[in-house]
């Protein structure tokens, strides 16, 4: 029978509380997450495919390389914040997310939004020449030279390369992104139990589509990528602290408010 028919007042955002894991609910959860990913992914894959060989010229690379450390940081912080804003939009439409307390929503975004940006980066990455879509064209690591954090950039590019090697479908990327975000192990959660329930449903969703795609073995690899993500994000925070000490003025008054709120 249809569980929704006898419980007509179940809130639409939390249809997982009564019959949490019925196949129908799992399908609906996957569909919502995939739709939310599609609507917040900025570029469709076909568009990115068409731009793939649009590279920065020698002269353009020179311009980035001769920027001052603080100007280049500011520029990148703005780009990252823009990407984070789409992730916040994505999160809002993950079934169950909006049922969490304001505090827990912010706590999850604080630790997870940058990780999701890095997951999403694989869509914007060309493995054939190790470039990422940045400022309208594809950029290699040399473009980021003036940030003076070559180790972080190398690690981020490495991660993108590894993610691309998994050849995830858009649906798999969507569910994996949701799982990265909805993590009951994050610090400062008020209602860990509730986050855990949402996490379980997302986990089931991902397991479901991997099984459907005959790729159950990917699950293990994705959990490994999650560990790498955590270390990348702590490296990002470390660099940010270093930068804020050296350039307190830029960090304080020229970084976007959201960037400061989430990472400072
Ligand atoms: C990730 C996927 C998003 C679109 C997007 C926007 C900004 C990009 C980001 C992607 C990938 C990482 C990126 C970033 C701008 C700067 C940053 C290229 C493609 C590099 C790695 C520099 C980080 C510097 C920090 C230390 C400030 O949907």
mmCIF file of C-alpha atoms and ligand atoms in Angstrom:
data_model
loop_
_atom_site.group_PDB
_atom_site.id
_atom_site.type_symbol
_atom_site.label_atom_id
_atom_site.label_comp_id
_atom_site.label_asym_id
_atom_site.label_seq_id
_atom_site.Cartn_x
_atom_site.Cartn_y
_atom_site.Cartn_z
ATOM 1 C CA UNK A 1 0.000 0.000 0.000
ATOM 2 C CA UNK A 2 0.944 3.633 -0.323
ATOM 3 C CA UNK A 3 2.383 4.864 2.991
ATOM 4 C CA UNK A 4 1.663 8.475 2.062
ATOM 5 C CA UNK A 5 -2.041 7.695 1.708
ATOM 6 C CA UNK A 6 -2.501 6.840 5.373
ATOM 7 C CA UNK A 7 -0.164 9.544 6.649
ATOM 8 C CA UNK A 8 -1.184 12.510 4.549
ATOM 9 C CA UNK A 9 0.351 14.988 6.972
ATOM 10 C CA UNK A 10 3.894 13.739 6.745
ATOM 11 C CA UNK A 11 5.936 16.814 5.960
ATOM 12 C CA UNK A 12 7.128 16.734 2.354
ATOM 13 C CA UNK A 13 10.701 17.462 3.394
ATOM 14 C CA UNK A 14 10.831 14.569 5.801
ATOM 15 C CA UNK A 15 9.066 11.650 4.158
ATOM 16 C CA UNK A 16 11.639 9.299 5.660
ATOM 17 C CA UNK A 17 10.503 9.374 9.254
ATOM 18 C CA UNK A 18 7.639 6.882 9.101
ATOM 19 C CA UNK A 19 8.706 4.389 6.493
ATOM 20 C CA UNK A 20 12.272 5.525 6.273
ATOM 21 C CA UNK A 21 13.666 3.138 3.733
ATOM 22 C CA UNK A 22 10.921 1.893 1.484
ATOM 23 C CA UNK A 23 12.142 1.461 -2.117
ATOM 24 C CA UNK A 24 9.815 4.216 -3.229
ATOM 25 C CA UNK A 25 11.298 6.670 -0.763
ATOM 26 C CA UNK A 26 14.814 5.773 -1.835
ATOM 27 C CA UNK A 27 13.913 6.409 -5.480
ATOM 28 C CA UNK A 28 12.342 9.734 -4.555
ATOM 29 C CA UNK A 29 15.330 10.739 -2.473
ATOM 30 C CA UNK A 30 17.705 9.937 -5.346
ATOM 31 C CA UNK A 31 15.526 11.873 -7.781
ATOM 32 C CA UNK A 32 15.484 14.964 -5.517
ATOM 33 C CA UNK A 33 19.224 14.905 -4.924
ATOM 34 C CA UNK A 34 19.956 14.456 -8.628
ATOM 35 C CA UNK A 35 17.560 17.287 -9.557
ATOM 36 C CA UNK A 36 19.112 19.579 -6.952
ATOM 37 C CA UNK A 37 22.601 18.758 -8.235
ATOM 38 C CA UNK A 38 21.554 19.471 -11.810
ATOM 39 C CA UNK A 39 19.941 22.770 -10.923
ATOM 40 C CA UNK A 40 22.935 24.026 -8.941
ATOM 41 C CA UNK A 41 25.814 22.708 -11.028
ATOM 42 C CA UNK A 42 26.409 25.977 -12.933
ATOM 43 C CA UNK A 43 27.473 24.280 -16.151
ATOM 44 C CA UNK A 44 26.094 21.242 -17.912
ATOM 45 C CA UNK A 45 28.621 18.595 -18.898
ATOM 46 C CA UNK A 46 28.068 19.265 -22.613
ATOM 47 C CA UNK A 47 28.895 22.936 -22.104
ATOM 48 C CA UNK A 48 32.090 22.077 -20.240
ATOM 49 C CA UNK A 49 32.969 19.525 -22.877
ATOM 50 C CA UNK A 50 32.709 22.224 -25.540
ATOM 51 C CA UNK A 51 35.023 24.550 -23.550
ATOM 52 C CA UNK A 52 37.574 21.823 -22.820
ATOM 53 C CA UNK A 53 40.338 23.137 -25.027
ATOM 54 C CA UNK A 54 39.904 26.805 -24.289
ATOM 55 C CA UNK A 55 43.213 27.402 -22.521
ATOM 56 C CA UNK A 56 44.866 30.524 -21.118
ATOM 57 C CA UNK A 57 47.564 31.992 -23.364
ATOM 58 C CA UNK A 58 51.160 32.552 -22.206
ATOM 59 C CA UNK A 59 50.392 36.248 -21.725
ATOM 60 C CA UNK A 60 47.234 35.585 -19.703
ATOM 61 C CA UNK A 61 49.131 33.163 -17.455
ATOM 62 C CA UNK A 62 51.761 35.875 -16.990
ATOM 63 C CA UNK A 63 49.086 38.268 -15.759
ATOM 64 C CA UNK A 64 47.946 35.791 -13.061
ATOM 65 C CA UNK A 65 51.523 35.021 -12.084
ATOM 66 C CA UNK A 66 52.440 38.656 -11.609
ATOM 67 C CA UNK A 67 49.495 39.398 -9.327
ATOM 68 C CA UNK A 68 50.440 40.025 -5.701
ATOM 69 C CA UNK A 69 49.801 37.216 -3.210
ATOM 70 C CA UNK A 70 46.914 39.049 -1.597
ATOM 71 C CA UNK A 71 45.243 40.091 -4.880
ATOM 72 C CA UNK A 72 45.341 36.498 -6.154
ATOM 73 C CA UNK A 73 44.015 35.140 -2.838
ATOM 74 C CA UNK A 74 41.203 37.628 -2.908
ATOM 75 C CA UNK A 75 40.368 36.667 -6.481
ATOM 76 C CA UNK A 76 40.322 32.940 -5.661
ATOM 77 C CA UNK A 77 38.348 33.485 -2.460
ATOM 78 C CA UNK A 78 35.654 35.237 -4.509
ATOM 79 C CA UNK A 79 35.521 32.373 -7.037
ATOM 80 C CA UNK A 80 35.380 29.772 -4.275
ATOM 81 C CA UNK A 81 32.650 31.643 -2.429
ATOM 82 C CA UNK A 82 30.589 31.773 -5.570
ATOM 83 C CA UNK A 83 30.944 27.994 -5.926
ATOM 84 C CA UNK A 84 30.072 27.531 -2.222
ATOM 85 C CA UNK A 85 26.866 29.490 -2.725
ATOM 86 C CA UNK A 86 25.693 26.917 -5.273
ATOM 87 C CA UNK A 87 26.547 24.156 -2.801
ATOM 88 C CA UNK A 88 24.409 25.861 -0.138
ATOM 89 C CA UNK A 89 21.546 25.916 -2.653
ATOM 90 C CA UNK A 90 22.188 22.226 -3.404
ATOM 91 C CA UNK A 91 22.099 21.361 0.317
ATOM 92 C CA UNK A 92 18.750 23.051 0.868
ATOM 93 C CA UNK A 93 17.086 20.597 -1.494
ATOM 94 C CA UNK A 94 18.545 17.414 -0.057
ATOM 95 C CA UNK A 95 15.501 15.729 1.523
ATOM 96 C CA UNK A 96 15.759 16.134 5.277
ATOM 97 C CA UNK A 97 18.364 18.909 5.316
ATOM 98 C CA UNK A 98 15.881 21.670 5.972
ATOM 99 C CA UNK A 99 14.385 19.669 8.834
ATOM 100 C CA UNK A 100 17.671 20.013 10.721
ATOM 101 C CA UNK A 101 18.156 22.903 13.132
ATOM 102 C CA UNK A 102 19.693 26.111 11.813
ATOM 103 C CA UNK A 103 22.754 25.386 13.951
ATOM 104 C CA UNK A 104 23.230 21.913 12.458
ATOM 105 C CA UNK A 105 22.680 23.124 8.892
ATOM 106 C CA UNK A 106 25.428 25.706 9.380
ATOM 107 C CA UNK A 107 27.726 23.218 11.117
ATOM 108 C CA UNK A 108 27.393 20.798 8.175
ATOM 109 C CA UNK A 109 27.998 23.537 5.613
ATOM 110 C CA UNK A 110 30.969 24.899 7.522
ATOM 111 C CA UNK A 111 32.855 21.639 7.302
ATOM 112 C CA UNK A 112 31.308 20.165 4.161
ATOM 113 C CA UNK A 113 30.780 22.906 1.599
ATOM 114 C CA UNK A 114 34.430 23.189 0.591
ATOM 115 C CA UNK A 115 34.622 19.403 0.314
ATOM 116 C CA UNK A 116 31.636 19.377 -2.029
ATOM 117 C CA UNK A 117 33.228 22.142 -4.139
ATOM 118 C CA UNK A 118 36.250 19.870 -4.505
ATOM 119 C CA UNK A 119 34.039 16.908 -5.451
ATOM 120 C CA UNK A 120 32.330 19.091 -8.026
ATOM 121 C CA UNK A 121 35.706 20.173 -9.358
ATOM 122 C CA UNK A 122 36.055 16.849 -11.206
ATOM 123 C CA UNK A 123 33.314 17.984 -13.589
ATOM 124 C CA UNK A 124 35.442 21.039 -14.381
ATOM 125 C CA UNK A 125 38.697 19.170 -14.789
ATOM 126 C CA UNK A 126 40.461 18.083 -17.956
ATOM 127 C CA UNK A 127 42.677 15.100 -17.123
ATOM 128 C CA UNK A 128 44.296 15.120 -20.544
ATOM 129 C CA UNK A 129 46.225 18.290 -19.746
ATOM 130 C CA UNK A 130 45.647 18.677 -15.987
ATOM 131 C CA UNK A 131 43.680 21.895 -16.179
ATOM 132 C CA UNK A 132 40.660 23.224 -14.305
ATOM 133 C CA UNK A 133 37.962 25.613 -15.465
ATOM 134 C CA UNK A 134 38.721 28.917 -13.750
ATOM 135 C CA UNK A 135 37.688 32.434 -14.760
ATOM 136 C CA UNK A 136 36.237 31.296 -18.087
ATOM 137 C CA UNK A 137 39.137 29.185 -19.354
ATOM 138 C CA UNK A 138 41.120 26.092 -18.423
ATOM 139 C CA UNK A 139 44.041 26.709 -16.078
ATOM 140 C CA UNK A 140 47.004 24.549 -15.085
ATOM 141 C CA UNK A 141 48.702 24.707 -11.671
ATOM 142 C CA UNK A 142 51.115 27.413 -12.911
ATOM 143 C CA UNK A 143 48.209 29.881 -13.077
ATOM 144 C CA UNK A 144 47.960 29.694 -9.252
ATOM 145 C CA UNK A 145 51.671 30.263 -8.641
ATOM 146 C CA UNK A 146 51.245 33.656 -6.972
ATOM 147 C CA UNK A 147 49.070 32.145 -4.199
ATOM 148 C CA UNK A 148 52.325 30.782 -2.787
ATOM 149 C CA UNK A 149 50.743 27.503 -1.726
ATOM 150 C CA UNK A 150 51.958 25.107 -4.368
ATOM 151 C CA UNK A 151 51.529 22.091 -2.091
ATOM 152 C CA UNK A 152 47.789 22.765 -1.641
ATOM 153 C CA UNK A 153 47.268 23.386 -5.361
ATOM 154 C CA UNK A 154 49.150 20.208 -6.277
ATOM 155 C CA UNK A 155 47.090 18.205 -3.770
ATOM 156 C CA UNK A 156 43.810 19.676 -5.069
ATOM 157 C CA UNK A 157 44.728 18.878 -8.684
ATOM 158 C CA UNK A 158 45.780 15.383 -7.638
ATOM 159 C CA UNK A 159 42.465 14.852 -5.946
ATOM 160 C CA UNK A 160 40.559 16.009 -9.041
ATOM 161 C CA UNK A 161 42.597 13.613 -11.122
ATOM 162 C CA UNK A 162 41.742 10.740 -8.794
ATOM 163 C CA UNK A 163 38.051 11.638 -8.779
ATOM 164 C CA UNK A 164 37.979 11.764 -12.586
ATOM 165 C CA UNK A 165 39.549 8.316 -12.719
ATOM 166 C CA UNK A 166 36.433 6.932 -10.983
ATOM 167 C CA UNK A 167 34.375 8.117 -13.978
ATOM 168 C CA UNK A 168 31.302 8.856 -11.896
ATOM 169 C CA UNK A 169 27.986 9.565 -13.586
ATOM 170 C CA UNK A 170 26.145 12.815 -12.782
ATOM 171 C CA UNK A 171 23.776 10.853 -10.549
ATOM 172 C CA UNK A 172 26.647 9.262 -8.669
ATOM 173 C CA UNK A 173 28.316 12.660 -8.212
ATOM 174 C CA UNK A 174 25.027 14.068 -6.908
ATOM 175 C CA UNK A 175 24.520 11.348 -4.281
ATOM 176 C CA UNK A 176 28.177 11.330 -3.289
ATOM 177 C CA UNK A 177 28.088 15.129 -2.813
ATOM 178 C CA UNK A 178 25.024 14.772 -0.588
ATOM 179 C CA UNK A 179 26.787 12.105 1.477
ATOM 180 C CA UNK A 180 29.868 14.311 1.899
ATOM 181 C CA UNK A 181 27.642 17.071 3.248
ATOM 182 C CA UNK A 182 25.320 15.071 5.494
ATOM 183 C CA UNK A 183 27.848 13.612 7.885
ATOM 184 C CA UNK A 184 26.877 12.891 11.485
ATOM 185 C CA UNK A 185 30.553 12.841 12.538
ATOM 186 C CA UNK A 186 31.055 16.573 12.002
ATOM 187 C CA UNK A 187 31.906 18.666 15.058
ATOM 188 C CA UNK A 188 29.418 20.927 16.856
ATOM 189 C CA UNK A 189 26.184 19.103 15.938
ATOM 190 C CA UNK A 190 23.232 19.538 18.325
ATOM 191 C CA UNK A 191 21.077 16.675 17.156
ATOM 192 C CA UNK A 192 23.473 14.032 15.897
ATOM 193 C CA UNK A 193 20.694 11.412 15.845
ATOM 194 C CA UNK A 194 18.650 13.361 13.350
ATOM 195 C CA UNK A 195 21.670 14.017 11.113
ATOM 196 C CA UNK A 196 22.437 10.299 11.324
ATOM 197 C CA UNK A 197 18.961 9.401 10.076
ATOM 198 C CA UNK A 198 19.305 11.735 7.087
ATOM 199 C CA UNK A 199 22.812 10.380 6.475
ATOM 200 C CA UNK A 200 21.488 6.795 6.468
ATOM 201 C CA UNK A 201 18.888 7.629 3.844
ATOM 202 C CA UNK A 202 21.472 9.327 1.611
ATOM 203 C CA UNK A 203 23.810 6.362 2.084
ATOM 204 C CA UNK A 204 21.040 4.010 1.036
ATOM 205 C CA UNK A 205 20.380 6.208 -1.987
ATOM 206 C CA UNK A 206 24.000 6.037 -3.073
ATOM 207 C CA UNK A 207 24.188 2.279 -2.438
ATOM 208 C CA UNK A 208 21.006 1.894 -4.451
ATOM 209 C CA UNK A 209 22.233 3.707 -7.551
ATOM 210 C CA UNK A 210 25.674 2.060 -7.420
ATOM 211 C CA UNK A 211 23.953 -1.315 -7.240
ATOM 212 C CA UNK A 212 21.643 -0.397 -10.104
ATOM 213 C CA UNK A 213 24.695 0.693 -12.138
ATOM 214 C CA UNK A 214 26.503 -2.559 -11.298
ATOM 215 C CA UNK A 215 29.248 -0.634 -9.524
ATOM 216 C CA UNK A 216 28.884 -1.699 -5.888
ATOM 217 C CA UNK A 217 32.662 -1.775 -5.527
ATOM 218 C CA UNK A 218 32.796 2.024 -5.970
ATOM 219 C CA UNK A 219 31.404 2.536 -2.449
ATOM 220 C CA UNK A 220 34.664 1.559 -0.823
ATOM 221 C CA UNK A 221 36.656 3.883 -3.116
ATOM 222 C CA UNK A 222 34.290 6.767 -2.388
ATOM 223 C CA UNK A 223 34.812 6.345 1.367
ATOM 224 C CA UNK A 224 38.547 6.518 0.704
ATOM 225 C CA UNK A 225 38.083 9.760 -1.240
ATOM 226 C CA UNK A 226 36.195 11.197 1.751
ATOM 227 C CA UNK A 227 39.271 10.732 3.930
ATOM 228 C CA UNK A 228 41.429 12.559 1.359
ATOM 229 C CA UNK A 229 38.868 15.376 1.235
ATOM 230 C CA UNK A 230 39.140 15.894 4.972
ATOM 231 C CA UNK A 231 42.908 16.272 4.781
ATOM 232 C CA UNK A 232 42.643 18.669 1.815
ATOM 233 C CA UNK A 233 40.238 20.872 3.714
ATOM 234 C CA UNK A 234 42.424 21.038 6.771
ATOM 235 C CA UNK A 235 45.299 22.024 4.476
ATOM 236 C CA UNK A 236 43.070 24.772 3.044
ATOM 237 C CA UNK A 237 42.297 26.017 6.571
ATOM 238 C CA UNK A 238 45.969 25.946 7.474
ATOM 239 C CA UNK A 239 46.824 28.048 4.405
ATOM 240 C CA UNK A 240 44.020 30.428 5.197
ATOM 241 C CA UNK A 241 45.364 30.947 8.734
ATOM 242 C CA UNK A 242 48.832 31.553 7.318
ATOM 243 C CA UNK A 243 47.430 34.051 4.830
ATOM 244 C CA UNK A 244 45.298 35.880 7.420
ATOM 245 C CA UNK A 245 48.330 36.368 9.615
ATOM 246 C CA UNK A 246 50.396 37.772 6.799
ATOM 247 C CA UNK A 247 47.647 39.845 5.190
ATOM 248 C CA UNK A 248 45.165 40.614 7.961
ATOM 249 C CA UNK A 249 43.689 43.540 6.092
ATOM 250 C CA UNK A 250 42.801 41.614 2.914
ATOM 251 C CA UNK A 251 41.521 38.671 4.933
ATOM 252 C CA UNK A 252 39.454 40.955 7.096
ATOM 253 C CA UNK A 253 38.024 43.486 4.680
ATOM 254 C CA UNK A 254 38.379 42.127 1.158
ATOM 255 C CA UNK A 255 37.300 38.497 1.513
ATOM 256 C CA UNK A 256 33.628 37.797 0.844
ATOM 257 C CA UNK A 257 31.596 37.652 4.100
ATOM 258 C CA UNK A 258 30.444 34.088 3.378
ATOM 259 C CA UNK A 259 34.035 32.917 2.927
ATOM 260 C CA UNK A 260 34.935 34.413 6.312
ATOM 261 C CA UNK A 261 31.813 33.031 7.958
ATOM 262 C CA UNK A 262 32.396 29.490 6.735
ATOM 263 C CA UNK A 263 36.150 29.210 6.969
ATOM 264 C CA UNK A 264 37.409 31.775 9.443
HETATM 265 C C1 LIG B 1 34.903 23.818 -8.523
HETATM 266 C C2 LIG B 1 33.510 23.443 -9.009
HETATM 267 C C3 LIG B 1 32.581 24.622 -8.886
HETATM 268 C C4 LIG B 1 33.099 25.724 -9.782
HETATM 269 C C5 LIG B 1 34.474 26.117 -9.335
HETATM 270 C C6 LIG B 1 34.705 27.404 -9.021
HETATM 271 C C7 LIG B 1 35.974 27.927 -8.494
HETATM 272 C C8 LIG B 1 37.146 26.959 -8.655
HETATM 273 C C9 LIG B 1 36.681 25.553 -8.299
HETATM 274 C C10 LIG B 1 35.514 25.055 -9.214
HETATM 275 C C11 LIG B 1 37.865 24.573 -8.256
HETATM 276 C C12 LIG B 1 39.026 25.051 -7.393
HETATM 277 C C13 LIG B 1 39.513 26.448 -7.782
HETATM 278 C C14 LIG B 1 38.269 27.364 -7.704
HETATM 279 C C15 LIG B 1 38.834 28.767 -7.780
HETATM 280 C C16 LIG B 1 40.188 28.679 -7.083
HETATM 281 C C17 LIG B 1 40.434 27.178 -6.762
HETATM 282 C C18 LIG B 1 40.143 26.409 -9.161
HETATM 283 C C19 LIG B 1 35.984 24.653 -10.610
HETATM 284 C C20 LIG B 1 41.928 26.858 -6.757
HETATM 285 C C21 LIG B 1 42.223 25.407 -6.431
HETATM 286 C C22 LIG B 1 42.705 27.776 -5.792
HETATM 287 C C23 LIG B 1 42.361 27.626 -4.304
HETATM 288 C C24 LIG B 1 43.042 28.723 -3.531
HETATM 289 C C25 LIG B 1 42.683 28.823 -2.063
HETATM 290 C C26 LIG B 1 43.889 28.592 -1.250
HETATM 291 C C27 LIG B 1 42.090 30.184 -1.734
HETATM 292 O O1 LIG B 1 31.243 24.267 -9.177
#
